[in-house]
mmCIF file of C-alpha atoms in Angstrom:
data_model
loop_
_atom_site.group_PDB
_atom_site.id
_atom_site.type_symbol
_atom_site.label_atom_id
_atom_site.label_comp_id
_atom_site.label_asym_id
_atom_site.label_seq_id
_atom_site.Cartn_x
_atom_site.Cartn_y
_atom_site.Cartn_z
ATOM 1 C CA ALA A 111 7.226 -7.496 2.343
ATOM 2 C CA GLY A 112 6.435 -3.781 3.265
ATOM 3 C CA GLY A 113 7.609 -0.124 3.307
ATOM 4 C CA LEU A 114 6.938 3.198 4.185
ATOM 5 C CA TYR A 115 6.520 5.723 1.294
ATOM 6 C CA ALA A 116 6.366 9.332 0.524
ATOM 7 C CA GLN A 117 5.216 11.728 -2.166
ATOM 8 C CA ALA A 118 5.337 15.522 -2.988
ATOM 9 C CA PRO A 119 2.202 16.674 -4.123
ATOM 10 C CA ASP A 120 1.456 17.464 -7.685
ATOM 11 C CA GLN A 121 2.683 21.015 -9.226
ATOM 12 C CA GLY A 122 -0.522 21.965 -10.117
ATOM 13 C CA ASP A 123 -1.623 21.035 -6.674
ATOM 14 C CA VAL A 124 0.427 24.055 -5.092
ATOM 15 C CA SER A 125 -0.840 26.672 -7.359
ATOM 16 C CA ALA A 126 -1.608 29.986 -5.212
ATOM 17 C CA VAL A 127 -4.603 30.288 -7.419
ATOM 18 C CA PHE A 128 -6.303 26.672 -8.263
ATOM 19 C CA GLY A 129 -4.576 24.815 -4.883
ATOM 20 C CA GLN A 130 -2.411 25.416 -1.729
ATOM 21 C CA PRO A 131 0.979 26.271 -1.549
ATOM 22 C CA GLN A 132 1.977 24.817 1.441
ATOM 23 C CA LEU A 133 0.855 21.521 0.840
ATOM 24 C CA GLY A 134 2.941 18.791 2.537
ATOM 25 C CA LEU A 135 3.866 15.184 1.853
ATOM 26 C CA SER A 136 1.323 12.307 1.374
ATOM 27 C CA LYS A 137 2.604 9.040 2.904
ATOM 28 C CA ALA A 138 1.405 5.366 2.674
ATOM 29 C CA THR A 139 2.333 2.385 4.552
ATOM 30 C CA HIS A 140 2.233 -0.476 2.510
ATOM 31 C CA ALA A 141 2.577 -4.479 3.508
ATOM 32 C CA LEU A 142 1.893 -8.012 1.350
ATOM 33 C CA ALA A 143 2.175 -11.578 2.080
ATOM 34 C CA GLY A 144 1.990 -14.533 -0.195
ATOM 35 C CA VAL A 145 2.307 -18.542 -0.661
ATOM 36 C CA VAL A 146 3.136 -20.836 -3.647
ATOM 37 C CA GLY A 147 2.297 -24.055 -3.675
ATOM 38 C CA ILE A 148 3.471 -26.674 -6.358
ATOM 39 C CA PRO A 149 1.245 -29.914 -5.844
ATOM 40 C CA HIS A 150 2.168 -31.381 -9.132
ATOM 41 C CA PRO A 151 5.252 -30.664 -11.238
ATOM 42 C CA ARG A 152 3.385 -28.989 -13.824
ATOM 43 C CA VAL A 153 0.924 -27.099 -11.736
ATOM 44 C CA ARG A 154 1.484 -24.273 -9.680
ATOM 45 C CA LEU A 155 -0.460 -22.333 -7.245
ATOM 46 C CA SER A 156 -0.103 -19.145 -5.736
ATOM 47 C CA ALA A 157 -2.137 -16.676 -3.367
ATOM 48 C CA THR A 158 -1.596 -12.999 -2.445
ATOM 49 C CA GLY A 159 -2.665 -10.593 0.123
ATOM 50 C CA PHE A 160 -2.056 -6.993 0.227
ATOM 51 C CA TRP A 161 -2.840 -4.053 2.658
ATOM 52 C CA ASN A 162 -2.063 -0.203 2.498
ATOM 53 C CA ARG A 163 -3.078 2.964 3.989
ATOM 54 C CA SER A 164 -2.454 6.524 3.090
ATOM 55 C CA ARG A 165 -2.395 9.545 5.074
ATOM 56 C CA ASP A 166 -2.346 13.449 4.262
ATOM 57 C CA ARG A 167 -3.808 12.966 0.884
ATOM 58 C CA VAL A 168 -4.819 16.029 -1.021
ATOM 59 C CA GLY A 169 -8.278 16.885 -1.511
ATOM 60 C CA ARG A 170 -11.031 19.865 -2.107
ATOM 61 C CA ALA A 171 -11.162 22.150 1.337
ATOM 62 C CA PRO A 172 -14.824 20.952 2.866
ATOM 63 C CA ASP A 173 -15.618 24.767 3.200
ATOM 64 C CA PRO A 174 -18.135 25.100 0.416
ATOM 65 C CA THR A 175 -16.051 29.060 -0.530
ATOM 66 C CA PRO A 176 -12.576 28.496 0.680
ATOM 67 C CA ALA A 177 -10.026 31.238 0.539
ATOM 68 C CA VAL A 178 -7.551 32.279 -1.988
ATOM 69 C CA ALA A 179 -4.506 29.740 -1.878
ATOM 70 C CA GLN A 180 -6.759 27.437 0.350
ATOM 71 C CA LEU A 181 -8.511 25.502 -2.207
ATOM 72 C CA LEU A 182 -6.705 21.738 -1.525
ATOM 73 C CA VAL A 183 -5.528 20.643 2.196
ATOM 74 C CA ASP A 184 -3.934 17.538 2.723
ATOM 75 C CA GLU A 185 -6.121 16.297 5.175
ATOM 76 C CA GLY A 186 -7.478 12.894 3.049
ATOM 77 C CA GLU A 187 -6.876 9.199 3.458
ATOM 78 C CA GLY A 188 -7.171 6.165 1.965
ATOM 79 C CA ARG A 189 -7.017 2.517 2.518
ATOM 80 C CA SER A 190 -7.064 -0.695 -0.112
ATOM 81 C CA TYR A 191 -6.856 -4.075 0.316
ATOM 82 C CA GLY A 192 -7.521 -7.431 -1.179
ATOM 83 C CA GLY A 193 -5.802 -10.677 -2.536
ATOM 84 C CA GLN A 194 -5.239 -12.562 -5.837
ATOM 85 C CA ALA A 195 -5.359 -16.485 -6.610
ATOM 86 C CA VAL A 196 -3.494 -18.091 -9.672
ATOM 87 C CA VAL A 197 -3.490 -21.303 -10.961
ATOM 88 C CA ARG A 198 -0.931 -22.037 -13.385
ATOM 89 C CA ALA A 199 -0.920 -25.076 -15.439
ATOM 90 C CA GLU A 200 1.275 -26.474 -18.201
ATOM 91 C CA PRO A 201 -0.636 -29.888 -19.269
ATOM 92 C CA GLY A 202 1.604 -30.451 -22.407
ATOM 93 C CA ALA A 203 5.522 -29.896 -23.412
ATOM 94 C CA HIS A 204 3.812 -26.563 -25.561
ATOM 95 C CA VAL A 205 0.558 -25.678 -23.783
ATOM 96 C CA LEU A 206 0.146 -23.363 -21.115
ATOM 97 C CA THR A 207 -2.859 -22.554 -19.151
ATOM 98 C CA GLN A 208 -3.503 -19.423 -16.517
ATOM 99 C CA LEU A 209 -6.564 -18.599 -14.119
ATOM 100 C CA THR A 210 -6.115 -15.513 -12.173
ATOM 101 C CA TYR A 211 -9.012 -14.351 -9.746
ATOM 102 C CA SER A 212 -8.809 -10.907 -7.962
ATOM 103 C CA TRP A 213 -10.720 -9.276 -5.246
ATOM 104 C CA THR A 214 -9.952 -5.667 -4.330
ATOM 105 C CA ARG A 215 -11.343 -2.885 -2.163
ATOM 106 C CA SER A 216 -9.912 0.659 -2.643
ATOM 107 C CA GLU A 217 -11.329 3.311 -0.561
ATOM 108 C CA ARG A 218 -11.262 7.088 0.421
ATOM 109 C CA ARG A 219 -11.829 9.645 2.823
ATOM 110 C CA ASP A 220 -12.526 12.751 1.673
ATOM 111 C CA PRO A 221 -11.437 16.420 3.773
ATOM 112 C CA GLY A 222 -13.797 16.804 6.260
ATOM 113 C CA ALA A 223 -15.995 13.675 5.881
ATOM 114 C CA ALA A 224 -16.771 11.224 8.672
ATOM 115 C CA SER A 225 -16.722 8.077 6.683
ATOM 116 C CA PHE A 226 -14.653 6.365 3.915
ATOM 117 C CA ARG A 227 -16.377 5.863 0.410
ATOM 118 C CA ARG A 228 -15.295 3.859 -2.541
ATOM 119 C CA SER A 229 -12.438 5.113 -4.551
ATOM 120 C CA ASP A 230 -13.058 5.866 -8.422
ATOM 121 C CA PHE A 231 -10.801 3.176 -9.198
ATOM 122 C CA ASP A 232 -12.353 0.543 -6.910
ATOM 123 C CA GLN A 233 -12.149 -2.408 -9.052
ATOM 124 C CA THR A 234 -14.061 -5.438 -6.756
ATOM 125 C CA HIS A 235 -13.728 -8.391 -9.154
ATOM 126 C CA ALA A 236 -11.127 -9.229 -11.874
ATOM 127 C CA VAL A 237 -11.008 -12.617 -13.608
ATOM 128 C CA GLY A 238 -8.589 -13.617 -16.299
ATOM 129 C CA ALA A 239 -7.922 -16.479 -18.311
ATOM 130 C CA LEU A 240 -5.310 -17.305 -20.649
ATOM 131 C CA THR A 241 -4.126 -20.182 -22.742
ATOM 132 C CA SER A 242 -1.291 -20.583 -25.542
ATOM 133 C CA TRP A 243 0.017 -23.264 -27.528
ATOM 134 C CA GLN A 244 3.445 -23.671 -29.598
ATOM 135 C CA HIS A 245 4.229 -26.141 -32.100
ATOM 136 C CA ARG A 246 8.042 -26.985 -32.878
ATOM 137 C CA SER A 247 7.419 -25.570 -36.295
ATOM 138 C CA GLY A 248 7.356 -22.021 -34.878
ATOM 139 C CA LEU A 249 3.482 -21.685 -35.125
ATOM 140 C CA GLU A 250 2.070 -20.185 -31.696
ATOM 141 C CA LEU A 251 -1.930 -19.933 -30.715
ATOM 142 C CA GLY A 252 -3.241 -18.187 -27.834
ATOM 143 C CA GLY A 253 -6.614 -16.586 -26.209
ATOM 144 C CA ARG A 254 -6.980 -14.350 -23.412
ATOM 145 C CA ALA A 255 -10.628 -13.460 -21.460
ATOM 146 C CA VAL A 256 -10.903 -10.768 -18.592
ATOM 147 C CA LEU A 257 -13.935 -10.115 -16.755
ATOM 148 C CA THR A 258 -13.864 -7.220 -14.301
ATOM 149 C CA SER A 259 -16.403 -4.960 -12.032
ATOM 150 C CA GLY A 260 -17.161 -1.001 -13.339
ATOM 151 C CA PHE A 261 -15.750 1.360 -11.855
ATOM 152 C CA PRO A 262 -17.955 3.492 -9.496
ATOM 153 C CA ARG A 263 -19.372 6.691 -11.053
ATOM 154 C CA THR A 264 -21.500 9.172 -9.432
ATOM 155 C CA ASP A 265 -25.082 9.453 -10.579
ATOM 156 C CA VAL A 266 -26.743 12.700 -11.709
ATOM 157 C CA VAL A 267 -30.008 12.497 -9.515
ATOM 158 C CA ASP A 268 -31.883 15.971 -10.941
ATOM 159 C CA ALA A 269 -31.212 19.080 -12.411
ATOM 160 C CA VAL A 270 -32.230 22.523 -12.150
ATOM 161 C CA PRO A 271 -31.836 25.642 -14.490
ATOM 162 C CA ASN A 272 -29.321 28.191 -14.242
ATOM 163 C CA ALA A 273 -31.024 31.513 -14.766
ATOM 164 C CA ARG A 274 -27.934 33.412 -15.424
ATOM 165 C CA THR A 275 -25.974 31.014 -17.987
ATOM 166 C CA GLY A 276 -29.409 29.130 -19.412
ATOM 167 C CA GLU A 277 -27.605 25.921 -18.593
ATOM 168 C CA TRP A 278 -28.768 23.302 -16.323
ATOM 169 C CA ASP A 279 -26.963 22.435 -13.401
ATOM 170 C CA PRO A 280 -26.740 19.166 -12.001
ATOM 171 C CA VAL A 281 -27.716 17.566 -8.858
ATOM 172 C CA PHE A 282 -25.445 14.794 -7.867
ATOM 173 C CA GLY A 283 -26.448 11.547 -5.609
ATOM 174 C CA GLU A 284 -24.200 9.858 -3.094
ATOM 175 C CA ARG A 285 -20.539 9.533 -4.375
ATOM 176 C CA ALA A 286 -19.426 6.870 -5.973
ATOM 177 C CA ALA A 287 -22.636 4.819 -5.170
ATOM 178 C CA ALA A 288 -23.242 3.490 -9.027
ATOM 179 C CA ARG A 289 -20.908 1.280 -11.135
ATOM 180 C CA LEU A 290 -20.196 1.330 -14.772
ATOM 181 C CA PRO A 291 -21.350 -2.051 -16.725
ATOM 182 C CA LEU A 292 -19.331 -5.198 -16.285
ATOM 183 C CA PHE A 293 -16.295 -5.067 -18.567
ATOM 184 C CA PHE A 294 -15.555 -8.062 -20.792
ATOM 185 C CA GLU A 295 -12.523 -9.041 -23.452
ATOM 186 C CA LEU A 296 -11.902 -11.649 -25.556
ATOM 187 C CA SER A 297 -8.663 -11.580 -27.722
ATOM 188 C CA ALA A 298 -7.019 -14.113 -29.779
ATOM 189 C CA ARG A 299 -3.585 -14.272 -31.259
ATOM 190 C CA VAL A 300 -1.640 -16.233 -34.111
ATOM 191 C CA ALA A 301 2.110 -16.177 -34.180
ATOM 192 C CA TRP A 302 4.950 -17.621 -36.071
ATOM 193 C CA ARG A 303 8.568 -17.472 -35.702
ATOM 194 C CA TYR A 304 11.272 -18.772 -37.875
ATOM 195 C CA ALA A 305 15.104 -18.888 -37.104
ATOM 196 C CA ALA A 306 18.191 -18.784 -39.236
ATOM 197 C CA GLY A 307 21.483 -18.791 -39.411
ATOM 198 C CA TRP A 308 20.774 -14.778 -40.618
ATOM 199 C CA GLY A 309 18.569 -13.847 -37.943
ATOM 200 C CA GLY A 310 14.866 -14.669 -37.630
ATOM 201 C CA VAL A 311 11.480 -13.641 -38.737
ATOM 202 C CA ARG A 312 8.683 -13.213 -36.303
ATOM 203 C CA THR A 313 5.162 -12.331 -37.234
ATOM 204 C CA TRP A 314 1.834 -12.385 -35.830
ATOM 205 C CA LEU A 315 -1.966 -11.450 -35.677
ATOM 206 C CA ASP A 316 -3.656 -10.243 -32.554
ATOM 207 C CA VAL A 317 -7.330 -9.715 -32.465
ATOM 208 C CA GLN A 318 -8.535 -7.752 -29.627
ATOM 209 C CA ASN A 319 -12.348 -7.981 -28.449
ATOM 210 C CA VAL A 320 -13.224 -10.770 -30.606
ATOM 211 C CA THR A 321 -16.967 -10.837 -29.607
ATOM 212 C CA ASN A 322 -17.010 -7.258 -30.714
ATOM 213 C CA ARG A 323 -18.532 -6.289 -27.268
ATOM 214 C CA ALA A 324 -19.457 -2.443 -26.403
ATOM 215 C CA ASN A 325 -17.866 -2.408 -23.369
ATOM 216 C CA ALA A 326 -19.077 0.809 -21.420
ATOM 217 C CA SER A 327 -16.080 3.013 -20.499
ATOM 218 C CA GLU A 328 -17.582 6.397 -19.552
ATOM 219 C CA VAL A 329 -21.142 8.041 -18.634
ATOM 220 C CA PHE A 330 -22.599 10.922 -20.558
ATOM 221 C CA TYR A 331 -25.774 13.316 -20.130
ATOM 222 C CA SER A 332 -27.989 15.133 -22.172
ATOM 223 C CA VAL A 333 -27.380 18.586 -21.912
ATOM 224 C CA ASP A 334 -30.414 19.097 -19.621
ATOM 225 C CA TYR A 335 -29.201 15.558 -17.738
ATOM 226 C CA SER A 336 -32.751 13.717 -18.503
ATOM 227 C CA GLN A 337 -31.226 11.091 -21.050
ATOM 228 C CA ARG A 338 -27.884 9.266 -20.267
ATOM 229 C CA GLY A 339 -25.680 7.187 -22.319
ATOM 230 C CA PHE A 340 -22.262 5.452 -22.150
ATOM 231 C CA LEU A 341 -19.261 5.933 -24.401
ATOM 232 C CA ARG A 342 -17.964 2.791 -25.379
ATOM 233 C CA GLY A 343 -14.454 1.369 -26.086
ATOM 234 C CA LEU A 344 -12.955 -0.060 -29.200
ATOM 235 C CA PRO A 345 -14.755 -2.278 -31.429
ATOM 236 C CA ILE A 346 -13.006 -5.477 -32.631
ATOM 237 C CA LEU A 347 -9.441 -4.357 -33.339
ATOM 238 C CA PRO A 348 -6.853 -6.513 -35.364
ATOM 239 C CA LEU A 349 -3.149 -5.993 -35.095
ATOM 240 C CA VAL A 350 -0.684 -7.467 -37.597
ATOM 241 C CA GLY A 351 2.997 -7.092 -37.003
ATOM 242 C CA VAL A 352 6.554 -8.175 -38.504
ATOM 243 C CA GLU A 353 9.647 -8.471 -36.502
ATOM 244 C CA VAL A 354 12.904 -9.497 -38.389
ATOM 245 C CA THR A 355 16.252 -9.595 -36.328
ATOM 246 C CA LEU A 356 19.619 -9.745 -37.926
#
């Protein structure tokens, strides 16, 4: 499959004060191909590869002091490519297991730059596993594990005092050269379903982040940028639900 796409700029980007009123359409070319194999009636294998290239992307003007209404230009580029492999098995009549691995690369070339860099949303590796079991009584047990590469970030390598404001100005290193730590989450689920002539009842308990892992979601610095820390995601989180159908 493939396609050609175009997208208008965001409303804020065409502002005469903070953007560029004459921005045009961003364009992209997408392509993907996949194959599916069934070596056994209870086993399904699939692999998919994709590639896309975008052009005329909106970005900050390369001039350090751009003119009014010229802060943004549509001269950036982007490219993404990668693949995904999935193994899905049903070893029993009421048992399902699935393992997924993805490798992707997402890159951007900013206006005025000579080469591509990693996108802020590049996530090279992603591994997922899930399993579920259902009993004829309506009981369901399941679990899911996710392991992914952290998103790229730009380190602050130094800071200089600003005599005018009394604050510190950061000195950035190479853009997107660092990454957040690996993300891992294990979740579990218990559900029960009851059906009757008048309708049915469905209730469940989902427990996210069973291991209570403190995954890093963002980087923060002290006021003088001498110390660095991580904002952490949600701790273990149980969710209970009930659904009645009439």
